[in-house]
The first five atom37 places (N, CA, C, CB, O) and aatype in JSON, in Angstrom:
{
  "aatype": [12, 7, 3, 1, 9, 9, 13, 15, 10, 10, 9, 10, 14, 13, 9, 9, 17, 7, 9, 19, 7, 19, 9, 13, 14, 19, 13, 12, 18, 11, 16, 16, 0, 10, 2, 16, 10, 11, 11, 11, 14, 16, 5, 6, 6, 9, 1, 1, 15, 11, 16, 2, 7, 13, 19, 12, 10, 0, 9, 7, 19, 9, 10, 19, 19, 9, 16, 10, 9, 7, 7, 10, 7, 13],
  "atom_mask": [
    [1, 1, 1, 1, 1],
    [1, 1, 1, 0, 1],
    [1, 1, 1, 1, 1],
    [1, 1, 1, 1, 1],
    [1, 1, 1, 1, 1],
    [1, 1, 1, 1, 1],
    [1, 1, 1, 1, 1],
    [1, 1, 1, 1, 1],
    [1, 1, 1, 1, 1],
    [1, 1, 1, 1, 1],
    [1, 1, 1, 1, 1],
    [1, 1, 1, 1, 1],
    [1, 1, 1, 1, 1],
    [1, 1, 1, 1, 1],
    [1, 1, 1, 1, 1],
    [1, 1, 1, 1, 1],
    [1, 1, 1, 1, 1],
    [1, 1, 1, 0, 1],
    [1, 1, 1, 1, 1],
    [1, 1, 1, 1, 1],
    [1, 1, 1, 0, 1],
    [1, 1, 1, 1, 1],
    [1, 1, 1, 1, 1],
    [1, 1, 1, 1, 1],
    [1, 1, 1, 1, 1],
    [1, 1, 1, 1, 1],
    [1, 1, 1, 1, 1],
    [1, 1, 1, 1, 1],
    [1, 1, 1, 1, 1],
    [1, 1, 1, 1, 1],
    [1, 1, 1, 1, 1],
    [1, 1, 1, 1, 1],
    [1, 1, 1, 1, 1],
    [1, 1, 1, 1, 1],
    [1, 1, 1, 1, 1],
    [1, 1, 1, 1, 1],
    [1, 1, 1, 1, 1],
    [1, 1, 1, 1, 1],
    [1, 1, 1, 1, 1],
    [1, 1, 1, 1, 1],
    [1, 1, 1, 1, 1],
    [1, 1, 1, 1, 1],
    [1, 1, 1, 1, 1],
    [1, 1, 1, 1, 1],
    [1, 1, 1, 1, 1],
    [1, 1, 1, 1, 1],
    [1, 1, 1, 1, 1],
    [1, 1, 1, 1, 1],
    [1, 1, 1, 1, 1],
    [1, 1, 1, 1, 1],
    [1, 1, 1, 1, 1],
    [1, 1, 1, 1, 1],
    [1, 1, 1, 0, 1],
    [1, 1, 1, 1, 1],
    [1, 1, 1, 1, 1],
    [1, 1, 1, 1, 1],
    [1, 1, 1, 1, 1],
    [1, 1, 1, 1, 1],
    [1, 1, 1, 1, 1],
    [1, 1, 1, 0, 1],
    [1, 1, 1, 1, 1],
    [1, 1, 1, 1, 1],
    [1, 1, 1, 1, 1],
    [1, 1, 1, 1, 1],
    [1, 1, 1, 1, 1],
    [1, 1, 1, 1, 1],
    [1, 1, 1, 1, 1],
    [1, 1, 1, 1, 1],
    [1, 1, 1, 1, 1],
    [1, 1, 1, 0, 1],
    [1, 1, 1, 0, 1],
    [1, 1, 1, 1, 1],
    [1, 1, 1, 0, 1],
    [1, 1, 1, 1, 1]
  ],
  "atom_positions": [
    [[0.03, -3.96, -22.55], [0.09, -3.05, -21.42], [-1.05, -2.04, -21.47], [1.43, -2.33, -21.38], [-1.53, -1.59, -20.43]],
    [[-1.49, -1.68, -22.67], [-2.55, -0.7, -22.82], [-3.87, -1.18, -22.25], [0.0, 0.0, 0.0], [-4.63, -0.39, -21.68]],
    [[-4.15, -2.49, -22.4], [-5.4, -3.0, -21.87], [-5.4, -3.0, -20.35], [-5.66, -4.4, -22.39], [-6.45, -2.85, -19.73]],
    [[-4.25, -3.17, -19.74], [-4.16, -3.12, -18.27], [-4.45, -1.71, -17.76], [-2.76, -3.57, -17.79], [-5.12, -1.53, -16.74]],
    [[-3.95, -0.71, -18.47], [-4.18, 0.68, -18.06], [-5.66, 1.02, -18.23], [-3.3, 1.65, -18.88], [-6.23, 1.69, -17.37]],
    [[-6.27, 0.58, -19.31], [-7.7, 0.84, -19.53], [-8.53, 0.18, -18.43], [-8.15, 0.34, -20.92], [-9.47, 0.79, -17.91]],
    [[-8.21, -1.06, -18.09], [-8.95, -1.75, -17.04], [-8.73, -1.07, -15.69], [-8.54, -3.22, -16.96], [-9.65, -1.02, -14.87]],
    [[-7.52, -0.55, -15.45], [-7.27, 0.18, -14.21], [-8.1, 1.45, -14.13], [-5.79, 0.53, -14.09], [-8.55, 1.84, -13.06]],
    [[-8.31, 2.09, -15.28], [-9.15, 3.28, -15.3], [-10.61, 2.94, -15.01], [-9.04, 3.98, -16.66], [-11.34, 3.78, -14.48]],
    [[-11.04, 1.73, -15.34], [-12.4, 1.31, -15.02], [-12.58, 1.08, -13.52], [-12.76, 0.05, -15.79], [-13.69, 1.15, -13.0]],
    [[-11.49, 0.8, -12.83], [-11.53, 0.57, -11.38], [-11.43, 1.9, -10.62], [-10.4, -0.37, -10.95], [-11.68, 1.95, -9.42]],
    [[-11.07, 2.96, -11.31], [-10.87, 4.27, -10.69], [-12.07, 4.77, -9.88], [-10.55, 5.27, -11.74], [-11.84, 5.41, -8.85]],
    [[-13.33, 4.52, -10.27], [-14.44, 4.98, -9.42], [-14.44, 4.39, -8.01], [-15.75, 4.64, -10.09], [-14.9, 5.04, -7.08]],
    [[-13.93, 3.17, -7.84], [-13.8, 2.6, -6.5], [-12.9, 3.48, -5.64], [-13.25, 1.17, -6.57], [-13.22, 3.76, -4.48]],
    [[-11.79, 3.89, -6.21], [-10.83, 4.7, -5.47], [-11.4, 6.09, -5.18], [-9.51, 4.82, -6.25], [-11.27, 6.59, -4.06]],
    [[-12.03, 6.69, -6.15], [-12.6, 8.03, -5.95], [-13.71, 7.99, -4.9], [-13.15, 8.6, -7.28], [-13.77, 8.85, -4.03]],
    [[-14.59, 7.0, -4.99], [-15.68, 6.89, -4.02], [-15.14, 6.62, -2.62], [-16.66, 5.78, -4.43], [-15.72, 7.09, -1.64]],
    [[-14.05, 5.86, -2.52], [-13.41, 5.62, -1.23], [-12.82, 6.88, -0.64], [0.0, 0.0, 0.0], [-12.94, 7.12, 0.56]],
    [[-12.18, 7.69, -1.47], [-11.61, 8.95, -0.99], [-12.71, 9.9, -0.53], [-10.75, 9.62, -2.08], [-12.58, 10.55, 0.51]],
    [[-13.79, 9.97, -1.3], [-14.92, 10.82, -0.89], [-15.51, 10.32, 0.43], [-16.01, 10.85, -2.0], [-15.9, 11.12, 1.28]],
    [[-15.57, 9.0, 0.61], [-16.1, 8.44, 1.84], [-15.24, 8.72, 3.05], [0.0, 0.0, 0.0], [-15.75, 8.87, 4.16]],
    [[-13.94, 8.8, 2.85], [-13.03, 9.1, 3.96], [-13.08, 10.58, 4.31], [-11.6, 8.69, 3.61], [-13.1, 10.94, 5.48]],
    [[-13.1, 11.44, 3.3], [-13.06, 12.88, 3.55], [-14.42, 13.42, 3.97], [-12.58, 13.61, 2.3], [-14.5, 14.26, 4.87]],
    [[-15.5, 12.95, 3.33], [-16.85, 13.45, 3.61], [-17.78, 12.3, 4.02], [-17.43, 14.18, 2.38], [-18.64, 11.91, 3.23]],
    [[-17.64, 11.75, 5.23], [-18.49, 10.62, 5.61], [-19.96, 10.99, 5.75], [-18.0, 10.04, 6.91], [-20.83, 10.14, 5.54]],
    [[-20.27, 12.23, 6.1], [-21.67, 12.64, 6.21], [-22.32, 12.65, 4.83], [-21.79, 14.04, 6.87], [-23.48, 12.25, 4.7]],
    [[-21.6, 13.1, 3.81], [-22.11, 13.06, 2.44], [-22.38, 11.62, 2.01], [-21.11, 13.72, 1.46], [-23.4, 11.33, 1.38]],
    [[-21.47, 10.72, 2.36], [-21.65, 9.32, 2.02], [-22.89, 8.75, 2.71], [-20.41, 8.51, 2.39], [-23.63, 7.98, 2.11]],
    [[-23.1, 9.13, 3.95], [-24.28, 8.64, 4.67], [-25.56, 9.17, 4.03], [-24.22, 9.06, 6.15], [-26.54, 8.44, 3.9]],
    [[-25.54, 10.44, 3.64], [-26.75, 11.03, 3.07], [-27.07, 10.53, 1.67], [-26.6, 12.53, 3.04], [-28.2, 10.67, 1.22]],
    [[-26.11, 9.95, 0.98], [-26.36, 9.45, -0.37], [-26.69, 7.97, -0.38], [-25.15, 9.71, -1.25], [-26.84, 7.38, -1.46]],
    [[-26.82, 7.35, 0.77], [-27.18, 5.93, 0.83], [-28.67, 5.79, 1.1], [-26.37, 5.19, 1.91], [-29.35, 6.77, 1.42]],
    [[-29.17, 4.59, 0.98], [-30.58, 4.31, 1.23], [-30.89, 4.3, 2.73], [-30.98, 2.98, 0.6], [-32.06, 4.26, 3.11]],
    [[-29.87, 4.33, 3.58], [-30.1, 4.34, 5.02], [-30.71, 5.66, 5.49], [-28.79, 4.09, 5.77], [-31.34, 5.71, 6.55]],
    [[-30.53, 6.7, 4.7], [-31.0, 8.02, 5.09], [-32.41, 8.26, 4.57], [-30.04, 9.11, 4.57], [-32.63, 9.18, 3.78]],
    [[-33.36, 7.46, 5.01], [-34.73, 7.63, 4.52], [-35.56, 8.56, 5.4], [-35.41, 6.28, 4.43], [-36.6, 9.05, 4.97]],
    [[-35.11, 8.8, 6.63], [-35.88, 9.63, 7.55], [-35.4, 11.07, 7.6], [-35.84, 9.03, 8.93], [-35.98, 11.88, 8.33]],
    [[-34.36, 11.4, 6.86], [-33.79, 12.76, 6.83], [-33.43, 13.25, 8.23], [-34.78, 13.73, 6.18], [-33.7, 14.39, 8.59]],
    [[-32.81, 12.38, 8.99], [-32.4, 12.74, 10.34], [-30.9, 13.0, 10.35], [-32.76, 11.63, 11.35], [-30.2, 12.67, 9.4]],
    [[-30.42, 13.6, 11.42], [-29.01, 13.87, 11.57], [-28.31, 12.57, 11.93], [-28.76, 14.96, 12.64], [-28.76, 11.86, 12.83]],
    [[-27.19, 12.23, 11.25], [-26.52, 10.97, 11.53], [-25.81, 10.99, 12.89], [-25.52, 10.65, 10.43], [-25.29, 12.02, 13.32]],
    [[-25.82, 9.85, 13.55], [-25.11, 9.73, 14.83], [-23.62, 9.52, 14.55], [-25.68, 8.56, 15.68], [-23.22, 9.3, 13.42]],
    [[-22.82, 9.6, 15.61], [-21.39, 9.41, 15.47], [-21.06, 7.99, 14.98], [-20.68, 9.68, 16.79], [-20.1, 7.79, 14.23]],
    [[-21.84, 7.02, 15.41], [-21.61, 5.64, 14.97], [-21.85, 5.49, 13.47], [-22.52, 4.67, 15.74], [-21.09, 4.81, 12.79]],
    [[-22.89, 6.13, 12.97], [-23.17, 6.06, 11.53], [-22.1, 6.78, 10.71], [-24.55, 6.66, 11.24], [-21.74, 6.32, 9.63]],
    [[-21.6, 7.89, 11.22], [-20.53, 8.61, 10.53], [-19.26, 7.76, 10.52], [-20.26, 9.97, 11.21], [-18.57, 7.68, 9.5]],
    [[-18.96, 7.12, 11.65], [-17.78, 6.26, 11.73], [-17.91, 5.07, 10.77], [-17.58, 5.76, 13.17], [-16.93, 4.66, 10.14]],
    [[-19.11, 4.52, 10.68], [-19.35, 3.4, 9.76], [-19.17, 3.84, 8.3], [-20.76, 2.83, 9.96], [-18.6, 3.09, 7.5]],
    [[-19.63, 5.02, 7.97], [-19.46, 5.53, 6.61], [-17.98, 5.77, 6.3], [-20.25, 6.83, 6.42], [-17.53, 5.5, 5.18]],
    [[-17.23, 6.26, 7.28], [-15.81, 6.48, 7.08], [-15.07, 5.15, 6.91], [-15.22, 7.27, 8.26], [-14.18, 5.04, 6.08]],
    [[-15.45, 4.15, 7.7], [-14.84, 2.83, 7.57], [-15.16, 2.23, 6.2], [-15.33, 1.89, 8.69], [-14.3, 1.62, 5.57]],
    [[-16.38, 2.39, 5.75], [-16.75, 1.91, 4.42], [-15.93, 2.59, 3.33], [-18.24, 2.13, 4.16], [-15.59, 1.97, 2.32]],
    [[-15.61, 3.86, 3.53], [-14.75, 4.58, 2.58], [-13.35, 3.99, 2.54], [0.0, 0.0, 0.0], [-12.78, 3.83, 1.46]],
    [[-12.8, 3.67, 3.71], [-11.47, 3.05, 3.75], [-11.48, 1.68, 3.08], [-10.99, 2.92, 5.2], [-10.53, 1.32, 2.37]],
    [[-12.54, 0.92, 3.3], [-12.64, -0.41, 2.68], [-12.73, -0.29, 1.17], [-13.86, -1.18, 3.23], [-12.06, -1.02, 0.44]],
    [[-13.55, 0.63, 0.68], [-13.69, 0.83, -0.75], [-12.37, 1.3, -1.37], [-14.81, 1.84, -1.05], [-12.0, 0.86, -2.46]],
    [[-11.66, 2.18, -0.68], [-10.37, 2.65, -1.15], [-9.36, 1.51, -1.22], [-9.85, 3.77, -0.25], [-8.62, 1.39, -2.19]],
    [[-9.33, 0.67, -0.2], [-8.4, -0.46, -0.17], [-8.71, -1.46, -1.29], [-8.46, -1.17, 1.2], [-7.8, -1.95, -1.96]],
    [[-9.98, -1.75, -1.49], [-10.36, -2.67, -2.57], [-9.95, -2.11, -3.93], [-11.89, -2.94, -2.53], [-9.44, -2.84, -4.77]],
    [[-10.18, -0.83, -4.15], [-9.79, -0.21, -5.41], [-8.3, -0.25, -5.65], [0.0, 0.0, 0.0], [-7.85, -0.56, -6.76]],
    [[-7.52, 0.07, -4.63], [-6.06, 0.05, -4.78], [-5.56, -1.36, -5.03], [-5.38, 0.64, -3.53], [-4.7, -1.57, -5.88]],
    [[-6.1, -2.33, -4.3], [-5.69, -3.73, -4.5], [-6.03, -4.2, -5.91], [-6.37, -4.65, -3.47], [-5.22, -4.87, -6.55]],
    [[-7.21, -3.84, -6.41], [-7.59, -4.23, -7.77], [-6.69, -3.6, -8.82], [-9.04, -3.85, -8.05], [-6.33, -4.25, -9.81]],
    [[-6.31, -2.34, -8.62], [-5.43, -1.68, -9.58], [-4.04, -2.33, -9.56], [-5.32, -0.17, -9.27], [-3.45, -2.55, -10.61]],
    [[-3.54, -2.62, -8.37], [-2.21, -3.24, -8.28], [-2.22, -4.61, -8.93], [-1.77, -3.35, -6.81], [-1.3, -4.96, -9.67]],
    [[-3.25, -5.41, -8.65], [-3.34, -6.75, -9.25], [-3.45, -6.63, -10.77], [-4.56, -7.54, -8.69], [-2.84, -7.41, -11.5]],
    [[-4.2, -5.67, -11.25], [-4.35, -5.48, -12.7], [-3.03, -5.09, -13.35], [-5.41, -4.41, -12.99], [-2.66, -5.63, -14.39]],
    [[-2.32, -4.14, -12.74], [-1.07, -3.67, -13.34], [0.04, -4.71, -13.24], [-0.63, -2.38, -12.67], [0.92, -4.75, -14.1]],
    [[0.02, -5.56, -12.21], [1.03, -6.61, -12.11], [0.79, -7.68, -13.18], [1.01, -7.25, -10.7], [1.74, -8.28, -13.68]],
    [[-0.44, -7.9, -13.52], [-0.72, -8.85, -14.58], [-1.59, -10.0, -14.13], [0.0, 0.0, 0.0], [-1.55, -11.08, -14.73]],
    [[-2.35, -9.81, -13.1], [-3.25, -10.86, -12.63], [-2.64, -11.66, -11.5], [0.0, 0.0, 0.0], [-1.6, -11.3, -10.95]],
    [[-3.29, -12.73, -11.18], [-2.83, -13.57, -10.08], [-1.92, -14.7, -10.53], [-4.02, -14.13, -9.34], [-1.44, -15.47, -9.7]],
    [[-1.68, -14.83, -11.81], [-0.77, -15.83, -12.34], [-1.39, -17.19, -12.56], [0.0, 0.0, 0.0], [-0.69, -18.2, -12.54]],
    [[-2.69, -17.23, -12.77], [-3.33, -18.52, -13.01], [-3.13, -18.97, -14.43], [-4.82, -18.45, -12.69], [-3.6, -20.03, -14.82]]
  ]
}
């Protein structure tokens, strides 16, 4: 059980980065390579960053749940 918890902790950055992306989408946009012109992001770009945050959060939660359950049973 200890190895599952350690592996879940390794997945924790996915969840944290997803939460930051949902709460601060402008920060997420400014920390990507898309922001090379130092311009103000449009509403579409902010919405895309927020959606990416939700996706990253979902992937992290799914990985943690699969890890704690014990894998896919193969």
